[in-house]
Short mmCIF file of C-alpha atoms in Angstrom, two decimals:
data_model
loop_
_atom_site.label_atom_id
_atom_site.label_comp_id
_atom_site.label_asym_id
_atom_site.label_seq_id
_atom_site.Cartn_x
_atom_site.Cartn_y
_atom_site.Cartn_z
CA UNK S 119 -8.39 9.56 1.88
CA UNK S 120 -10.56 12.61 1.48
CA UNK S 121 -10.63 13.86 -2.07
CA UNK S 122 -10.55 10.46 -3.76
CA UNK S 123 -14.13 9.94 -4.73
CA UNK S 124 -16.05 12.64 -2.91
CA UNK S 125 -19.22 11.90 -0.92
CA UNK S 126 -20.52 8.38 -1.55
CA UNK S 127 -24.17 9.10 -0.80
CA UNK S 128 -24.18 12.05 -3.19
CA UNK S 129 -22.52 10.00 -5.94
CA UNK S 130 -24.99 7.12 -5.52
CA UNK S 131 -27.78 9.46 -6.56
CA UNK S 132 -26.06 10.22 -9.88
CA UNK S 133 -26.82 7.36 -12.33
CA UNK S 134 -24.69 6.37 -15.27
CA UNK S 135 -25.58 8.16 -18.48
CA UNK S 136 -27.96 6.25 -20.77
CA UNK S 137 -25.33 5.97 -23.49
CA UNK S 138 -22.87 4.51 -20.98
CA UNK S 139 -25.39 1.87 -19.89
CA UNK S 140 -25.96 0.95 -23.53
CA UNK S 141 -22.22 0.68 -24.07
CA UNK S 142 -22.01 -1.71 -21.10
CA UNK S 143 -24.94 -3.69 -22.51
CA UNK S 144 -22.87 -4.28 -25.62
CA UNK S 145 -20.25 -6.26 -23.63
CA UNK S 146 -22.50 -7.73 -20.94
CA UNK S 147 -25.13 -10.40 -20.43
CA UNK S 148 -28.33 -10.21 -18.40
CA UNK S 149 -28.50 -12.36 -15.26
CA UNK S 150 -31.55 -13.05 -13.07
CA UNK S 151 -31.43 -13.74 -9.32
CA UNK S 152 -34.22 -14.90 -7.04
CA UNK S 153 -34.79 -13.37 -3.63
CA UNK S 154 -32.09 -14.73 -1.31
CA UNK S 155 -29.73 -15.82 -4.08
CA UNK S 156 -26.07 -14.92 -3.52
CA UNK S 157 -24.75 -12.55 -6.17
CA UNK S 158 -21.16 -12.78 -4.92
CA UNK S 159 -19.44 -14.64 -2.08
CA UNK S 160 -16.46 -13.63 0.07
CA UNK S 161 -13.21 -14.63 -1.60
CA UNK S 162 -14.59 -14.65 -5.13
CA UNK S 163 -12.49 -12.71 -7.65
CA UNK S 164 -13.83 -9.34 -8.73
CA UNK S 165 -13.91 -10.54 -12.33
CA UNK S 166 -17.19 -8.98 -13.46
CA UNK S 167 -18.90 -5.58 -13.39
CA UNK S 168 -22.45 -5.91 -12.05
CA UNK S 169 -25.02 -3.22 -12.94
CA UNK S 170 -28.51 -3.45 -11.41
CA UNK S 171 -31.40 -3.20 -13.89
CA UNK S 172 -34.20 -4.26 -11.54
CA UNK S 173 -34.49 -5.36 -7.93
CA UNK S 174 -32.14 -4.88 -4.98
CA UNK S 175 -28.73 -6.20 -3.86
CA UNK S 176 -27.78 -6.07 -0.17
CA UNK S 177 -24.52 -6.44 1.72
CA UNK S 178 -24.53 -9.43 4.06
CA UNK S 179 -22.82 -10.03 7.39
CA UNK S 180 -20.79 -13.17 6.62
CA UNK S 181 -20.88 -14.23 10.28
CA UNK S 182 -24.62 -13.95 10.94
CA UNK S 183 -26.16 -14.10 7.47
CA UNK S 184 -28.14 -10.96 8.28
CA UNK S 185 -28.23 -7.76 6.27
CA UNK S 186 -25.17 -5.69 7.20
CA UNK S 187 -26.12 -2.18 6.07
CA UNK S 188 -29.35 -0.22 5.88
CA UNK S 189 -28.49 0.98 2.39
CA UNK S 190 -28.45 -1.33 -0.62
CA UNK S 191 -27.96 -1.23 -4.39
CA UNK S 192 -30.98 -0.66 -6.59
CA UNK S 193 -31.67 0.05 -10.26
CA UNK S 194 -29.03 2.28 -11.98
CA UNK S 195 -26.41 1.37 -9.33
CA UNK S 196 -23.51 -1.08 -9.60
CA UNK S 197 -21.39 -3.35 -7.41
CA UNK S 198 -17.68 -3.18 -6.78
CA UNK S 199 -14.86 -1.18 -5.24
CA UNK S 200 -11.29 -0.27 -6.16
CA UNK S 201 -10.01 -3.87 -5.93
CA UNK S 202 -11.82 -4.44 -9.23
CA UNK S 203 -8.97 -2.63 -11.02
CA UNK S 204 -6.29 -4.98 -9.69
CA UNK S 205 -8.32 -8.21 -9.94
CA UNK S 206 -8.72 -8.50 -6.16
CA UNK S 207 -11.26 -10.57 -4.26
CA UNK S 208 -14.53 -9.71 -2.58
CA UNK S 209 -14.45 -9.14 1.20
CA UNK S 210 -18.19 -8.59 1.74
CA UNK S 211 -20.87 -11.02 0.48
CA UNK S 212 -23.65 -9.63 -1.73
CA UNK S 213 -27.19 -11.06 -1.93
CA UNK S 214 -30.35 -10.37 -3.91
CA UNK S 215 -32.89 -8.96 -1.43
CA UNK S 216 -35.71 -9.46 -3.93
CA UNK S 217 -36.00 -10.79 -7.51
CA UNK S 218 -33.19 -8.97 -9.30
CA UNK S 219 -31.95 -8.61 -12.87
CA UNK S 220 -28.44 -7.37 -13.67
CA UNK S 221 -26.09 -6.59 -16.51
CA UNK S 222 -22.77 -8.38 -15.94
CA UNK S 223 -19.68 -7.52 -17.98
CA UNK S 224 -16.31 -9.35 -17.84
CA UNK S 225 -13.65 -7.36 -15.99
CA UNK S 226 -11.20 -7.08 -18.89
CA UNK S 227 -13.92 -5.95 -21.30
CA UNK S 228 -15.19 -3.38 -18.78
CA UNK S 229 -11.70 -1.97 -18.19
CA UNK S 230 -11.22 -1.69 -21.95
CA UNK S 231 -14.55 0.14 -22.25
CA UNK S 232 -13.58 2.50 -19.42
CA UNK S 233 -10.32 3.27 -21.19
CA UNK S 234 -12.26 4.26 -24.31
CA UNK S 235 -14.92 6.34 -22.49
CA UNK S 236 -13.20 8.61 -19.92
CA UNK S 237 -16.49 9.98 -18.56
CA UNK S 238 -17.62 6.43 -17.73
CA UNK S 239 -14.24 5.71 -16.16
CA UNK S 240 -14.39 8.85 -14.02
CA UNK S 241 -17.84 7.96 -12.69
CA UNK S 242 -16.99 4.34 -11.90
CA UNK S 243 -13.63 5.18 -10.30
CA UNK S 244 -15.19 7.88 -8.15
CA UNK S 245 -17.74 5.41 -6.77
CA UNK S 246 -15.17 2.63 -6.36
CA UNK S 247 -12.74 4.91 -4.50
CA UNK S 248 -15.43 6.34 -2.25
CA UNK S 249 -16.62 2.84 -1.35
CA UNK S 250 -13.12 1.69 -0.48
CA UNK S 251 -12.61 4.76 1.69
CA UNK S 252 -15.93 4.19 3.47
CA UNK S 253 -15.23 0.49 4.01
CA UNK S 254 -11.77 1.28 5.38
CA UNK S 255 -12.95 4.04 7.70
CA UNK S 256 -15.89 1.97 8.98
CA UNK S 257 -13.85 -1.28 9.23
CA UNK S 258 -16.32 -3.14 7.03
CA UNK S 259 -14.86 -6.46 5.99
CA UNK S 260 -15.13 -10.19 6.53
CA UNK S 261 -11.44 -10.10 7.45
CA UNK S 262 -11.08 -10.17 11.26
CA UNK S 263 -7.85 -9.82 13.25
CA UNK S 264 -7.82 -10.97 16.85
CA UNK S 265 -5.02 -10.13 19.27
CA UNK S 266 -2.90 -7.60 17.37
CA UNK S 267 -2.48 -5.84 20.71
CA UNK S 268 -0.50 -8.82 22.03
CA UNK S 269 0.85 -10.89 19.14
CA UNK S 270 3.71 -9.67 16.85
CA UNK S 271 2.57 -11.85 13.90
CA UNK S 272 -0.94 -10.37 14.01
CA UNK S 273 0.62 -6.92 14.36
CA UNK S 274 2.53 -7.47 11.12
CA UNK S 275 -0.68 -8.41 9.32
CA UNK S 276 -2.51 -5.41 10.79
CA UNK S 277 0.28 -3.05 9.75
CA UNK S 278 0.33 -4.51 6.22
CA UNK S 279 -3.42 -4.11 5.80
CA UNK S 280 -3.49 -0.63 7.32
CA UNK S 281 -0.60 0.68 5.19
CA UNK S 282 -2.25 -0.67 2.05
CA UNK S 283 -5.67 0.81 2.90
CA UNK S 284 -7.35 -2.60 3.03
CA UNK S 285 -10.51 -2.80 5.20
CA UNK S 286 -10.42 -5.15 8.19
CA UNK S 287 -11.81 -5.43 11.70
CA UNK S 288 -9.48 -5.52 14.68
CA UNK S 289 -10.41 -7.12 18.02
CA UNK S 290 -8.44 -7.11 21.26
CA UNK S 291 -8.25 -10.44 23.06
CA UNK S 292 -9.68 -8.86 26.18
CA UNK S 293 -12.39 -6.87 24.41
CA UNK S 294 -15.45 -6.50 26.60
CA UNK S 295 -18.17 -5.83 24.01
CA UNK S 296 -20.48 -8.57 22.73
CA UNK S 297 -19.07 -8.67 19.19
CA UNK S 298 -15.47 -9.00 20.43
CA UNK S 299 -16.44 -11.83 22.76
CA UNK S 300 -18.28 -13.69 19.99
CA UNK S 301 -15.42 -13.36 17.48
CA UNK S 302 -12.76 -14.32 20.02
CA UNK S 303 -14.76 -17.41 20.97
CA UNK S 304 -14.41 -18.72 17.39
CA UNK S 305 -10.64 -19.06 17.87
CA UNK S 306 -10.63 -20.00 21.55
CA UNK S 307 -9.48 -16.53 22.63
CA UNK S 308 -6.13 -16.96 20.88
CA UNK S 309 -4.50 -14.50 18.42
CA UNK S 310 -5.75 -15.28 14.91
CA UNK S 311 -6.85 -14.03 11.51
CA UNK S 312 -10.27 -15.07 10.24
CA UNK S 313 -11.44 -14.65 6.65
CA UNK S 314 -15.14 -15.13 5.97
CA UNK S 315 -17.14 -16.87 8.66
CA UNK S 316 -15.03 -19.94 9.27
CA UNK S 317 -11.65 -19.69 7.52
CA UNK S 318 -9.01 -19.36 10.23
CA UNK S 319 -5.64 -18.52 8.65
CA UNK S 320 -3.00 -20.93 9.90
CA UNK S 321 0.16 -19.16 11.14
CA UNK S 322 -0.93 -15.84 9.57
CA UNK S 323 1.50 -13.68 7.62
CA UNK S 324 0.97 -10.66 5.34
CA UNK S 325 1.69 -12.92 2.35
CA UNK S 326 -1.00 -15.46 3.29
CA UNK S 327 -3.57 -12.72 3.81
CA UNK S 328 -2.57 -11.05 0.53
CA UNK S 329 -3.20 -14.34 -1.28
CA UNK S 330 -6.75 -14.46 0.12
CA UNK S 331 -7.33 -10.89 -1.07
CA UNK S 332 -5.95 -11.44 -4.57
CA UNK S 333 -3.07 -9.00 -4.00
CA UNK S 334 -0.45 -11.70 -4.55
CA UNK S 335 -1.17 -11.88 -8.28
CA UNK S 336 -0.69 -14.98 -10.39
CA UNK S 337 1.98 -13.05 -12.23
CA UNK S 338 4.25 -15.87 -13.34
CA UNK S 339 1.81 -17.33 -15.83
CA UNK S 340 1.67 -14.12 -17.82
CA UNK S 341 3.76 -13.17 -20.84
CA UNK S 342 6.63 -10.71 -20.49
CA UNK S 343 5.63 -7.22 -19.39
CA UNK S 344 7.22 -4.18 -21.02
CA UNK S 345 8.60 -2.92 -17.73
CA UNK S 346 9.00 -4.52 -14.32
CA UNK S 347 8.99 -1.82 -11.64
CA UNK S 348 10.65 -3.06 -8.47
CA UNK S 349 9.52 -0.90 -5.56
CA UNK S 350 6.22 0.83 -4.84
CA UNK S 351 7.38 4.10 -3.29
CA UNK S 352 6.68 7.53 -4.82
CA UNK S 353 9.18 7.00 -7.67
CA UNK S 354 7.85 3.56 -8.55
CA UNK S 355 4.19 4.60 -8.36
CA UNK S 356 4.83 7.69 -10.52
CA UNK S 357 6.53 5.50 -13.11
CA UNK S 358 3.58 3.09 -12.91
CA UNK S 359 1.17 5.91 -13.74
CA UNK S 360 3.12 7.19 -16.74
CA UNK S 361 4.03 3.73 -18.05
CA UNK S 362 0.35 2.77 -18.13
CA UNK S 363 -0.66 6.10 -19.63
CA UNK S 364 1.85 5.63 -22.46
CA UNK S 365 0.62 2.15 -23.33
CA UNK S 366 3.40 0.12 -21.70
CA UNK S 367 2.38 -3.04 -19.87
CA UNK S 368 3.79 -2.61 -16.38
CA UNK S 369 3.94 -4.66 -13.21
CA UNK S 370 4.94 -3.23 -9.81
CA UNK S 371 6.49 -5.57 -7.25
CA UNK S 372 6.42 -4.27 -3.67
CA UNK S 373 7.62 -6.23 -0.65
CA UNK S 374 5.82 -4.35 2.14
CA UNK S 375 3.28 -1.68 1.22
CA UNK S 376 2.61 0.77 -1.57
CA UNK S 377 4.20 4.06 -0.55
CA UNK S 378 7.52 2.73 0.73
CA UNK S 379 9.12 4.85 3.46
CA UNK S 380 7.16 7.88 2.29
CA UNK S 381 3.97 5.91 2.93
CA UNK S 382 4.75 5.95 6.65
CA UNK S 383 4.87 9.77 6.78
CA UNK S 384 1.78 10.98 8.60
CA UNK S 385 1.90 14.49 7.16
CA UNK S 386 3.95 15.83 4.25
CA UNK S 387 3.60 19.61 4.21
CA UNK S 388 6.16 20.62 1.60
CA UNK S 389 4.68 18.76 -1.39
CA UNK S 390 3.35 21.23 -3.96
CA UNK S 391 -0.42 21.44 -4.22
CA UNK S 392 -1.26 20.39 -0.66
CA UNK S 393 -0.94 23.52 1.51
CA UNK S 394 -2.42 21.82 4.56
CA UNK S 395 -0.34 18.68 4.02
CA UNK S 396 -1.13 15.12 2.98
CA UNK S 397 -0.05 11.80 4.41
CA UNK S 398 2.44 9.79 2.40
CA UNK S 399 0.00 6.88 2.31
CA UNK S 400 -2.78 9.00 0.83
CA UNK S 401 -0.48 10.56 -1.75
CA UNK S 402 0.81 7.24 -3.04
CA UNK S 403 -2.63 5.61 -2.80
CA UNK S 404 -3.98 8.20 -5.22
CA UNK S 405 -1.11 7.43 -7.56
CA UNK S 406 -1.78 3.70 -7.29
CA UNK S 407 -5.42 4.19 -8.28
CA UNK S 408 -4.31 6.29 -11.27
CA UNK S 409 -1.83 3.63 -12.33
CA UNK S 410 -4.40 0.84 -12.06
CA UNK S 411 -6.80 2.95 -14.10
CA UNK S 412 -4.26 2.83 -16.93
CA UNK S 413 -3.80 -0.94 -16.60
CA UNK S 414 -0.69 -1.19 -14.42
CA UNK S 415 -0.81 -4.15 -12.04
CA UNK S 416 0.52 -4.31 -8.48
CA UNK S 417 1.71 -7.46 -6.65
CA UNK S 418 2.47 -7.44 -2.93
CA UNK S 419 3.96 -8.41 -0.62
CA UNK S 420 6.44 -9.97 -3.03
CA UNK S 421 10.21 -9.51 -2.90
CA UNK S 422 12.68 -9.73 -5.77
CA UNK S 423 15.74 -11.66 -4.65
CA UNK S 424 17.76 -11.95 -7.86
CA UNK S 425 17.83 -10.71 -11.44
CA UNK S 426 19.22 -12.37 -14.55
CA UNK S 427 19.77 -11.13 -18.08
CA UNK S 428 18.34 -13.36 -20.81
CA UNK S 429 20.05 -14.02 -24.11
CA UNK S 430 17.24 -12.25 -25.99
CA UNK S 431 17.94 -9.02 -24.09
CA UNK S 432 15.10 -9.34 -21.60
CA UNK S 433 15.26 -9.88 -17.85
CA UNK S 434 13.84 -12.38 -15.39
CA UNK S 435 13.44 -11.63 -11.69
CA UNK S 436 13.44 -14.41 -9.11
CA UNK S 437 10.92 -13.80 -6.35
CA UNK S 438 11.06 -14.77 -2.70
CA UNK S 439 9.34 -18.13 -3.24
CA UNK S 440 11.39 -19.09 -6.31
CA UNK S 441 8.86 -17.91 -8.90
CA UNK S 442 10.07 -15.86 -11.85
CA UNK S 443 8.58 -12.88 -13.62
CA UNK S 444 10.10 -11.62 -16.87
CA UNK S 445 10.15 -8.24 -18.59
CA UNK S 446 11.74 -6.37 -21.49
CA UNK S 447 13.06 -3.71 -19.13
CA UNK S 448 13.50 -3.16 -15.39
CA UNK S 449 13.06 -0.03 -13.31
CA UNK S 450 14.87 -0.07 -9.97
CA UNK S 451 12.81 1.98 -7.49
CA UNK S 452 13.51 0.07 -4.29
CA UNK S 453 14.54 3.13 -2.29
CA UNK S 454 16.26 2.70 1.05
CA UNK S 455 15.50 0.99 4.31
CA UNK S 456 16.36 1.84 7.91
CA UNK S 457 19.36 -0.03 9.26
CA UNK S 458 19.09 -2.50 12.09
CA UNK S 459 21.04 -1.20 15.04
CA UNK S 460 23.63 -3.47 16.71
CA UNK S 461 21.71 -3.84 19.99
CA UNK S 462 21.19 -7.10 21.88
CA UNK S 463 17.63 -8.53 21.69
CA UNK S 464 16.70 -6.23 18.79
CA UNK S 465 15.24 -9.01 16.64
CA UNK S 466 13.41 -10.48 19.63
CA UNK S 467 11.43 -7.25 20.15
CA UNK S 468 10.75 -6.42 16.50
CA UNK S 469 6.97 -6.29 16.22
CA UNK S 470 6.74 -6.49 20.00
CA UNK S 471 7.73 -2.94 20.80
CA UNK S 472 10.27 -2.12 18.09
CA UNK S 473 8.99 -0.66 14.81
CA UNK S 474 10.36 0.93 11.65
CA UNK S 475 7.22 2.87 10.70
CA UNK S 476 4.84 5.13 12.61
CA UNK S 477 1.40 4.65 11.09
CA UNK S 478 -2.07 4.43 12.58
CA UNK S 479 -1.54 0.85 13.75
CA UNK S 480 1.79 1.52 15.46
CA UNK S 481 0.31 4.61 17.13
CA UNK S 482 -2.44 2.40 18.52
CA UNK S 483 0.09 -0.05 19.93
CA UNK S 484 1.87 2.67 21.94
CA UNK S 485 -1.21 4.55 23.14
CA UNK S 486 -0.71 6.05 26.62
CA UNK S 487 2.88 4.77 26.73
CA UNK S 488 6.24 6.49 26.38
CA UNK S 489 7.49 6.27 22.78
CA UNK S 490 11.12 6.68 21.77
CA UNK S 491 12.26 7.61 18.25
CA UNK S 492 15.84 7.14 17.12
CA UNK S 493 16.65 9.47 14.23
CA UNK S 494 16.94 13.09 13.22
CA UNK S 495 15.52 13.20 9.69
CA UNK S 496 12.16 14.45 8.46
CA UNK S 497 10.61 10.99 8.81
CA UNK S 498 11.58 10.92 12.49
CA UNK S 499 10.20 14.43 12.99
CA UNK S 500 6.89 13.61 11.31
CA UNK S 501 6.64 10.43 13.37
CA UNK S 502 7.22 12.36 16.59
CA UNK S 503 4.47 14.86 15.79
CA UNK S 504 2.06 12.07 14.87
CA UNK S 505 2.78 9.83 17.86
CA UNK S 506 2.50 12.73 20.30
CA UNK S 507 -1.28 12.58 19.81
CA UNK S 508 -1.57 9.14 21.39
CA UNK S 509 1.62 8.41 23.36
CA UNK S 510 1.97 9.70 26.89
CA UNK S 511 5.26 11.31 25.84
CA UNK S 512 7.61 11.12 22.84
CA UNK S 513 11.38 11.14 23.23
CA UNK S 514 13.53 11.81 20.15
CA UNK S 515 17.10 10.54 20.51
CA UNK S 516 19.80 12.24 18.46
CA UNK S 517 23.41 11.04 18.41
CA UNK S 518 24.72 14.50 17.45
CA UNK S 519 24.19 17.93 18.98
CA UNK S 520 21.88 19.51 16.40
CA UNK S 521 18.97 18.83 14.02
CA UNK S 522 19.81 21.74 11.73
CA UNK S 523 21.54 19.64 9.05
CA UNK S 524 19.07 16.74 8.95
CA UNK S 525 15.54 18.06 9.52
CA UNK S 526 13.48 20.77 7.81
CA UNK S 527 13.28 23.90 9.93
CA UNK S 528 9.47 23.90 10.16
CA UNK S 529 9.53 20.40 11.68
CA UNK S 530 12.41 21.18 14.01
CA UNK S 531 10.64 24.26 15.36
CA UNK S 532 7.45 22.29 16.00
CA UNK S 533 9.25 19.54 17.86
CA UNK S 534 11.06 22.05 20.05
CA UNK S 535 7.80 23.85 20.85
CA UNK S 536 5.69 20.76 21.62
CA UNK S 537 5.50 19.98 25.38
CA UNK S 538 4.66 16.35 24.57
CA UNK S 539 8.03 15.89 22.82
CA UNK S 540 11.53 15.96 24.28
CA UNK S 541 14.66 15.97 22.12
CA UNK S 542 17.70 14.28 23.68
CA UNK S 543 21.01 15.24 22.04
CA UNK S 544 24.14 13.12 22.28
CA UNK S 545 22.03 10.13 23.25
CA UNK S 546 22.07 6.52 22.03
CA UNK S 547 20.22 3.32 22.97
CA UNK S 548 22.51 0.71 24.51
CA UNK S 549 20.14 -1.95 25.86
CA UNK S 550 16.58 -3.31 25.57
CA UNK S 551 14.57 -4.72 28.47
CA UNK S 552 11.32 -6.64 28.85
CA UNK S 553 9.85 -10.12 28.94
CA UNK S 554 7.70 -10.78 25.87
CA UNK S 555 7.35 -7.09 24.92
CA UNK S 556 9.64 -4.08 25.19
CA UNK S 557 9.29 -2.25 28.51
CA UNK S 558 12.36 -0.03 28.87
CA UNK S 559 15.69 0.88 27.28
CA UNK S 560 19.12 1.79 28.56
CA UNK S 561 20.52 4.95 26.96
CA UNK S 562 23.89 6.64 27.10
CA UNK S 563 23.77 10.41 27.55
CA UNK S 564 26.42 13.10 28.05
CA UNK S 565 25.75 12.68 31.79
CA UNK S 566 26.14 8.88 31.71
CA UNK S 567 23.88 5.83 31.31
CA UNK S 568 20.26 5.77 32.47
CA UNK S 569 17.15 3.66 31.98
CA UNK S 570 14.01 5.03 30.34
CA UNK S 571 10.52 3.47 30.27
CA UNK S 572 9.56 2.61 26.70
CA UNK S 573 6.35 1.15 25.32
CA UNK S 574 7.50 1.48 21.71
CA UNK S 575 10.86 2.16 20.07
CA UNK S 576 10.89 3.53 16.52
CA UNK S 577 14.15 3.16 14.58
CA UNK S 578 14.45 5.71 11.76
CA UNK S 579 18.15 6.07 11.15
CA UNK S 580 20.85 4.97 8.71
CA UNK S 581 19.14 4.56 5.36
CA UNK S 582 20.68 1.71 3.31
CA UNK S 583 19.91 1.10 -0.40
CA UNK S 584 17.99 -2.03 -1.41
CA UNK S 585 20.26 -3.22 -4.23
CA UNK S 586 21.50 -6.68 -3.27
CA UNK S 587 18.97 -8.34 -5.62
CA UNK S 588 20.54 -6.73 -8.71
CA UNK S 589 23.02 -9.60 -8.82
CA UNK S 590 25.97 -7.52 -10.01
CA UNK S 591 24.29 -6.54 -13.29
CA UNK S 592 24.73 -2.79 -12.70
CA UNK S 593 27.43 -0.59 -11.24
CA UNK S 594 26.98 0.57 -7.65
CA UNK S 595 28.85 3.23 -5.70
CA UNK S 596 30.82 2.50 -2.54
CA UNK S 597 27.65 2.75 -0.41
CA UNK S 598 25.60 0.44 -2.61
CA UNK S 599 23.55 3.07 -4.46
CA UNK S 600 22.94 2.57 -8.20
CA UNK S 601 25.08 4.62 -10.57
CA UNK S 602 23.16 6.23 -13.44
CA UNK S 603 23.76 8.75 -16.22
CA UNK S 604 27.24 10.27 -16.31
CA UNK S 605 28.34 8.26 -13.27
CA UNK S 606 27.58 5.06 -15.20
CA UNK S 607 28.87 6.39 -18.52
CA UNK S 608 25.36 6.58 -19.98
CA UNK S 609 23.66 9.52 -21.76
CA UNK S 610 20.27 9.13 -20.04
CA UNK S 611 20.27 10.46 -16.44
CA UNK S 612 18.38 7.38 -15.20
CA UNK S 613 20.04 4.69 -17.32
CA UNK S 614 22.28 2.29 -15.41
CA UNK S 615 25.41 0.67 -16.79
CA UNK S 616 23.23 -2.22 -18.06
CA UNK S 617 21.04 -1.42 -21.11
CA UNK S 618 17.39 -1.94 -20.23
CA UNK S 619 17.83 -1.38 -16.48
CA UNK S 620 16.91 2.08 -15.16
CA UNK S 621 16.93 3.51 -11.63
CA UNK S 622 15.01 6.36 -9.97
CA UNK S 623 14.38 7.74 -6.51
CA UNK S 624 16.37 7.29 -3.32
CA UNK S 625 18.14 4.14 -4.55
CA UNK S 626 19.93 6.16 -7.26
CA UNK S 627 23.36 7.54 -6.42
CA UNK S 628 23.26 11.32 -6.16
CA UNK S 629 19.48 11.61 -5.96
CA UNK S 630 17.75 14.26 -3.83
CA UNK S 631 16.02 12.43 -0.98
CA UNK S 632 12.64 14.14 -1.33
CA UNK S 633 9.22 12.82 -2.34
CA UNK S 634 8.75 15.47 -5.02
CA UNK S 635 12.04 14.65 -6.73
CA UNK S 636 11.26 10.92 -6.60
CA UNK S 637 7.89 11.53 -8.27
CA UNK S 638 9.57 13.67 -10.92
CA UNK S 639 12.20 11.05 -11.68
CA UNK S 640 9.61 8.28 -11.89
CA UNK S 641 7.56 10.34 -14.31
CA UNK S 642 10.42 11.39 -16.57
CA UNK S 643 12.18 8.01 -16.83
CA UNK S 644 9.23 6.48 -18.71
CA UNK S 645 10.24 8.25 -21.92
CA UNK S 646 13.61 6.48 -21.87
CA UNK S 647 11.98 3.15 -21.03
CA UNK S 648 9.45 3.64 -23.82
CA UNK S 649 12.24 4.26 -26.31
CA UNK S 650 14.17 1.19 -25.17
CA UNK S 651 11.10 -1.03 -25.50
CA UNK S 652 10.16 0.56 -28.84
CA UNK S 653 13.56 -0.36 -30.24
CA UNK S 654 12.70 -3.97 -29.42
CA UNK S 655 9.00 -3.89 -30.37
CA UNK S 656 7.88 -2.52 -33.72
CA UNK S 657 4.23 -2.63 -32.62
CA UNK S 658 4.54 0.53 -30.50
CA UNK S 659 3.72 3.93 -32.11
CA UNK S 660 6.45 5.55 -34.16
CA UNK S 661 6.85 8.59 -31.89
CA UNK S 662 7.87 8.52 -28.24
CA UNK S 663 5.55 10.00 -25.61
CA UNK S 664 5.57 13.71 -24.94
CA UNK S 665 6.67 15.53 -21.83
CA UNK S 666 5.68 14.51 -18.32
CA UNK S 667 3.08 17.30 -18.33
CA UNK S 668 1.06 15.82 -21.22
#
């Protein structure tokens, strides 16, 4: 995440401007702490901005009660990290190391002040982003995962946290170091998730962990938002940025991780402005921070299962647990998902050797093992290059006899030149073998069937649109993609056949399946959404927003 926040130690030496501190004083109250008093506990909501006037605040190891870091916060410094923007929870306890006096401002008031003073916002966001990056890179968190190397459920949680750039510590069940042994003893050397010092998550899932972290927002008690954005890929995140910037209240619902399929790309080299490439996760993370800066909220992992049209013209989406969230307009940005192949035992090995994304966590699970990738698109090519760093060998299986029509030439040439990668043409997986985890696969080749050792199988083929939840409200093409513009008989290129429902990105029929085009569509569609909402709400400004370059 280099580039989001710069060097933390350098930034810590740059205090807030005097006028900014005075502005904060106008919305804050002074609070005194004695030496040893807890300023914030693990699991508490980040609902206040804490600025240190006098004294010292230290980070505490939740498991030992000892000071965790040599560095601490002193006068002119402030607490918090990027979760503050999305009303998340604290994952590291904070304690007054000596008598301390602070200024403490309510979160909503502080965000409003930051919106009015961009220089203050820039400073705070730079520090917050740098802290999150440092915490993630150093695995600093009271969230501990034990046994992700052996348990599919823990693997799912690890993948969710990793893809969403959430700090956590990961321990193997057979870890030999003292810390691993101590943590594993807490749960009797069984796979588990621990939050804080003694909260063992029962039957852990990404959703349960998200609730602890405040990512699963209490969204159903809120009033209608202006636009509900379903899908957090590049198109949805771009729309989230521009919707917030133009004063629309927006909520993004994402069922897996911000970034979507693009978020699993380890290195995108053909996106303008990044000549040395950028990972899909980093690109969309930057967009998420921008969107949250403008007030857009994100809820995950939540899935929309149905949509209904209200009599007043608005919409209500039914979520996976039966909750509803309502909005004046809906943006469909759900993209596509890889198809499940019709292979026996596929579901049995999902999360235990079969994966649909190749991120840092999945690469760790197949270290020093043979990895097999099914697919011939750019995502498969990027995954092969990335996994070749850790796997003993990477095999790319292609059903056809060429990659020329499906993969960018620069990727194809690299795969062909890499001795750690072998491309197998005219080859398909026919069988899966193993006890509790995948060990080998049977493949059919032009020469006949053979068995290949396989520590991890990555399926990246057959993209299908995520449109079943639209409940028949909009027209779809024969493949299930959403019709928009001329195809739907509408003047706006992103308007569906149902007024108030728009679609962008890979889920839209006829779209160009590239990250750059998805970002462009997500940016441009906001003008049409703004106009639709403005026709319903006289409180918005009289003129629509300007171009996407404003």
